[in-house]
PDB file of C-alpha atoms in Angstrom:
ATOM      1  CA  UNK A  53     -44.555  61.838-122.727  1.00 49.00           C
ATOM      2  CA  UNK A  54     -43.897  57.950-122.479  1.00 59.00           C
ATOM      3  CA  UNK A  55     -44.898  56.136-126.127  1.00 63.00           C
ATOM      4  CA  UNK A  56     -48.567  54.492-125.768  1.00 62.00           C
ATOM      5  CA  UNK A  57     -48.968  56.287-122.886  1.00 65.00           C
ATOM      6  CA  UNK A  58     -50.830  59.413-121.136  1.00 62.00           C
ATOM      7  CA  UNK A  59     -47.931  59.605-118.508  1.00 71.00           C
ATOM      8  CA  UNK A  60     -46.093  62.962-118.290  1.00 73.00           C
ATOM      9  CA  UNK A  61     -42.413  62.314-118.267  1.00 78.00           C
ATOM     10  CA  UNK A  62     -40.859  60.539-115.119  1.00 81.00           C
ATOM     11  CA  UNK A  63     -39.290  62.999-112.504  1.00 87.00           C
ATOM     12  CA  UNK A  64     -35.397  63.638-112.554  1.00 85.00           C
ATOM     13  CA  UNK A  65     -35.006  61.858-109.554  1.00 90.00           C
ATOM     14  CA  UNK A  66     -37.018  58.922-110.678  1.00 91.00           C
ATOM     15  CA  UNK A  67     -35.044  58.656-114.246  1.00 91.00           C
ATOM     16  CA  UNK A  68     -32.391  57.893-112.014  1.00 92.00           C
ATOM     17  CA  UNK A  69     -33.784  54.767-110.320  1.00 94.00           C
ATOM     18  CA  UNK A  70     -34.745  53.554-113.749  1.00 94.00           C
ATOM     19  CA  UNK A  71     -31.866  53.713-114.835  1.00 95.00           C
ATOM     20  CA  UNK A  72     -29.922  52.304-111.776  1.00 96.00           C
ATOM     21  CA  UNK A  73     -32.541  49.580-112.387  1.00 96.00           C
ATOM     22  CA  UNK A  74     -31.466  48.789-115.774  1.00 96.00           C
ATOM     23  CA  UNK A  75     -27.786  48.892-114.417  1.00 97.00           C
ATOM     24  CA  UNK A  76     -28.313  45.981-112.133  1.00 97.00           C
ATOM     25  CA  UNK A  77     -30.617  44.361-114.445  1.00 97.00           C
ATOM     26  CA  UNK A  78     -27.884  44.145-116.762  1.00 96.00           C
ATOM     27  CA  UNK A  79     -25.286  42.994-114.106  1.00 97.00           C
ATOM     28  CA  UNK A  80     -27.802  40.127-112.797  1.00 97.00           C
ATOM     29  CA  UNK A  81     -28.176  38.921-116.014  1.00 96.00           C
ATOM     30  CA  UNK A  82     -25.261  39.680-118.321  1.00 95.00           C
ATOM     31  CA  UNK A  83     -21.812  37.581-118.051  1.00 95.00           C
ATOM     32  CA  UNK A  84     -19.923  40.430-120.183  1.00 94.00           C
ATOM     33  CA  UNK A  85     -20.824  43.159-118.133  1.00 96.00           C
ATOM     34  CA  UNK A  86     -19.455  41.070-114.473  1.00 97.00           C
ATOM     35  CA  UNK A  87     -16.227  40.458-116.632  1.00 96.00           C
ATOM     36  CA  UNK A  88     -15.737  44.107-117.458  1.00 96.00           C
ATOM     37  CA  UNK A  89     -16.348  45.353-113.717  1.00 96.00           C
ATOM     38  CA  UNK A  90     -14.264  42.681-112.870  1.00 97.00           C
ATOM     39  CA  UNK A  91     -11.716  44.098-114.475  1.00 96.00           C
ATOM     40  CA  UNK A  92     -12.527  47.130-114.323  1.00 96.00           C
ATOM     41  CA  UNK A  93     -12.334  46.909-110.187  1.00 96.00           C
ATOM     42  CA  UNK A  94      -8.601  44.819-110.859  1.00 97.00           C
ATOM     43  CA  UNK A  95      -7.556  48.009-112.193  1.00 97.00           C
ATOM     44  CA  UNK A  96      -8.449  49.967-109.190  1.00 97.00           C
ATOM     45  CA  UNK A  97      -6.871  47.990-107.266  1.00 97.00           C
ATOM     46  CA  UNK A  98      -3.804  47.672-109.337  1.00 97.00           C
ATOM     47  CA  UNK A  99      -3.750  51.386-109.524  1.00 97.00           C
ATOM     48  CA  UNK A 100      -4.144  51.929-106.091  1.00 97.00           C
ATOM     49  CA  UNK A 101      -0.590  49.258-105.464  1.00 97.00           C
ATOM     50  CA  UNK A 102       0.925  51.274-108.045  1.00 97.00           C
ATOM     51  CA  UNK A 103      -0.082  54.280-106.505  1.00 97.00           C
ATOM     52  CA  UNK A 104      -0.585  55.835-110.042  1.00 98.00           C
ATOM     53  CA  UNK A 105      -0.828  59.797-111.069  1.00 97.00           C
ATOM     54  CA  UNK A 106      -3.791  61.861-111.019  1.00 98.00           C
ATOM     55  CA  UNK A 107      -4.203  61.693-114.984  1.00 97.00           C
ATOM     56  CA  UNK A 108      -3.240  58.122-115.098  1.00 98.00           C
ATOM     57  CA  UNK A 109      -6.487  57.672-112.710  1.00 98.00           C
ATOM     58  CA  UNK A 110      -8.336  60.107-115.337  1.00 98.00           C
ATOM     59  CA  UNK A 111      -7.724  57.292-117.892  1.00 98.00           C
ATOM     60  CA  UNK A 112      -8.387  54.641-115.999  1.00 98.00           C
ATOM     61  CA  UNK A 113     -11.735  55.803-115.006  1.00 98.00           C
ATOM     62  CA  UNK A 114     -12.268  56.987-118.708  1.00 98.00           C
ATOM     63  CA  UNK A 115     -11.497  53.733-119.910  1.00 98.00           C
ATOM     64  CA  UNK A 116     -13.601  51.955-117.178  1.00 97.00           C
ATOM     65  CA  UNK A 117     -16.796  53.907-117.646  1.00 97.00           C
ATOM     66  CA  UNK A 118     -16.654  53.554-121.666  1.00 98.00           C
ATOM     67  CA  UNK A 119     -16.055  49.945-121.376  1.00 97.00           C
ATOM     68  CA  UNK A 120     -18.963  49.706-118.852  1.00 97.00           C
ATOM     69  CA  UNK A 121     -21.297  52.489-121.550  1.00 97.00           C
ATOM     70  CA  UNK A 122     -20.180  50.161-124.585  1.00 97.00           C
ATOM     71  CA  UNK A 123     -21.053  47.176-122.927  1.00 97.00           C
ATOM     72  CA  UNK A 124     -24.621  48.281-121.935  1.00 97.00           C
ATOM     73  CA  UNK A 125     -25.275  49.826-125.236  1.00 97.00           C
ATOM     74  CA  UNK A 126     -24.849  46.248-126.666  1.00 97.00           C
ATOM     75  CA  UNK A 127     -26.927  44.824-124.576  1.00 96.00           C
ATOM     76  CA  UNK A 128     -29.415  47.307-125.020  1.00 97.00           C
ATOM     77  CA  UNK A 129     -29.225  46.565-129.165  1.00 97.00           C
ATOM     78  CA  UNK A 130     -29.323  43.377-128.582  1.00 95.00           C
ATOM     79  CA  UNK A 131     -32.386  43.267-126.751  1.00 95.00           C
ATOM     80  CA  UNK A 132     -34.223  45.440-129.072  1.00 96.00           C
ATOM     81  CA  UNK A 133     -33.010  43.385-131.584  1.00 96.00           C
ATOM     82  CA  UNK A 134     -34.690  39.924-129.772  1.00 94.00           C
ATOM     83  CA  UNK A 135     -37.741  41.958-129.195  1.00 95.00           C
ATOM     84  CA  UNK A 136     -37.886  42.990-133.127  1.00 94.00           C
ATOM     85  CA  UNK A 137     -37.512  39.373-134.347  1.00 91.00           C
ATOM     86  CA  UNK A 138     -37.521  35.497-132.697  1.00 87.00           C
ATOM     87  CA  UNK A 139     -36.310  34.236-136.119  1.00 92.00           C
ATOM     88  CA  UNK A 140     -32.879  34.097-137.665  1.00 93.00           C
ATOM     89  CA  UNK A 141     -32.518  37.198-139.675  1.00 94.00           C
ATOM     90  CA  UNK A 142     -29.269  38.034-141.555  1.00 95.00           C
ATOM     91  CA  UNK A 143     -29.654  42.110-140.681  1.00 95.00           C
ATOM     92  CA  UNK A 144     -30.785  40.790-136.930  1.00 95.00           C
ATOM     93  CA  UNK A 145     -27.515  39.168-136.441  1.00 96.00           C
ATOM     94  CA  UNK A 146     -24.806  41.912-138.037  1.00 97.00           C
ATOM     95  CA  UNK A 147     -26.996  44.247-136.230  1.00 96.00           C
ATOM     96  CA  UNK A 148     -25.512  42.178-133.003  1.00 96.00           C
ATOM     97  CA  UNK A 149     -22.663  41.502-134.425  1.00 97.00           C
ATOM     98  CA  UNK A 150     -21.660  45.318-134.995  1.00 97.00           C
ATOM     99  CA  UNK A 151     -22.856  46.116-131.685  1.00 97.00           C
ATOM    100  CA  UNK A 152     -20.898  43.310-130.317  1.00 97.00           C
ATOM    101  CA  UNK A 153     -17.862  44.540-132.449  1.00 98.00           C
ATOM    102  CA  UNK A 154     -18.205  48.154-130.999  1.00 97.00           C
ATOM    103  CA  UNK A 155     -17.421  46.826-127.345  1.00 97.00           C
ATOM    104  CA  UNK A 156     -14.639  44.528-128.387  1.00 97.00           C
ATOM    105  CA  UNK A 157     -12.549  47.463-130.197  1.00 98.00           C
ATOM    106  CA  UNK A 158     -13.011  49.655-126.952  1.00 97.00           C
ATOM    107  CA  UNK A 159     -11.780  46.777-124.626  1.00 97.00           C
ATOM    108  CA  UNK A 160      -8.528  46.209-126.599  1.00 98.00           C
ATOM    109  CA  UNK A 161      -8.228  50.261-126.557  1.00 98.00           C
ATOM    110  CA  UNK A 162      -8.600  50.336-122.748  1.00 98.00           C
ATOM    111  CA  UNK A 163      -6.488  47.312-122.458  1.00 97.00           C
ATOM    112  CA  UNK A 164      -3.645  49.229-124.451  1.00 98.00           C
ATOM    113  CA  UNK A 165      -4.251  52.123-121.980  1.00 98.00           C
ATOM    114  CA  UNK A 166      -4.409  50.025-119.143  1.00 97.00           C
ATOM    115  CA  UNK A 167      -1.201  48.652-120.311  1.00 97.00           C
ATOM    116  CA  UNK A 168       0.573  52.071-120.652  1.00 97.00           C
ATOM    117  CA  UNK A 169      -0.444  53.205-117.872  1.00 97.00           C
ATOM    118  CA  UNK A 170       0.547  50.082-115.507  1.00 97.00           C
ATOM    119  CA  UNK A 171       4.067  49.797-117.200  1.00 97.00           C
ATOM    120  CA  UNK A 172       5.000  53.460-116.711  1.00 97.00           C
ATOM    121  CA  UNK A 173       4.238  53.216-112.887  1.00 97.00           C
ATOM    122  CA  UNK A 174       6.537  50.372-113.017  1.00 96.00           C
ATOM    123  CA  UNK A 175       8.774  51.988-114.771  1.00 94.00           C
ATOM    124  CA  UNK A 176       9.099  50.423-118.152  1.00 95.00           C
ATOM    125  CA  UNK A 177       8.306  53.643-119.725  1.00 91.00           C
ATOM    126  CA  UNK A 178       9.982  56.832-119.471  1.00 82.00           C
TER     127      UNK A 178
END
């Protein structure tokens, strides 16, 4: 049952468009999460160039997909967070801040993947 609400639960099928909904409502309006498909789709490409193993894909899609999770987590918190409180609040912003911190530390680990994986199809790792 939806909260405030006599609704049953939405279909499995329509959970899906909901939540392909709040995928591109997220992409219209967040600059972060353009950056990280971006990048993410630079990696593809690279990888394709490179011509990369099977597991080096696995880790490249791992890494893409958490970046992409992370990134809509945060704005999720964030959002919640605006909707709790229109005022400066010290627990609003680490609250954001955390969240915010959560994303950076998995970018810089799939950028140290990325990097791994890109030097040892060019051969500057063993």
């Amino acid at each position: 049952m939806i909260p405030g609400s006599n609704k049953d639960h939405p279909s499995f099928i329509r959970s899906f468009g909901y939540a392909l909904e709040g995928f591109v409502t997220a992409v219209r309006t967040e600059r972060n999460i353009k950056v990280m498909l971006a990048l993410g789709i630079a990696a593809v490409v690279v990888g394709c160039v490179l011509k990369i193993d099977l597991l080096s894909w696995c880790l490249v899609a791992l890494c893409f997909g958490l970046v992409i999770f992370a990134e809509l987590v945060n704005t999720a918190i964030e959002a919640i967070v605006d909707l709790a409180t229109q005022e400066y609040h010290p627990l609003a912003k680490r609250a954001k801040d955390i969240a915010a911190a959560s994303v950076y530390t998995l970018s810089i680990t799939a950028a140290i993947v990325g990097i791994i994986v890109f030097a040892r199809a060019l051969g500057f790792i063993a």
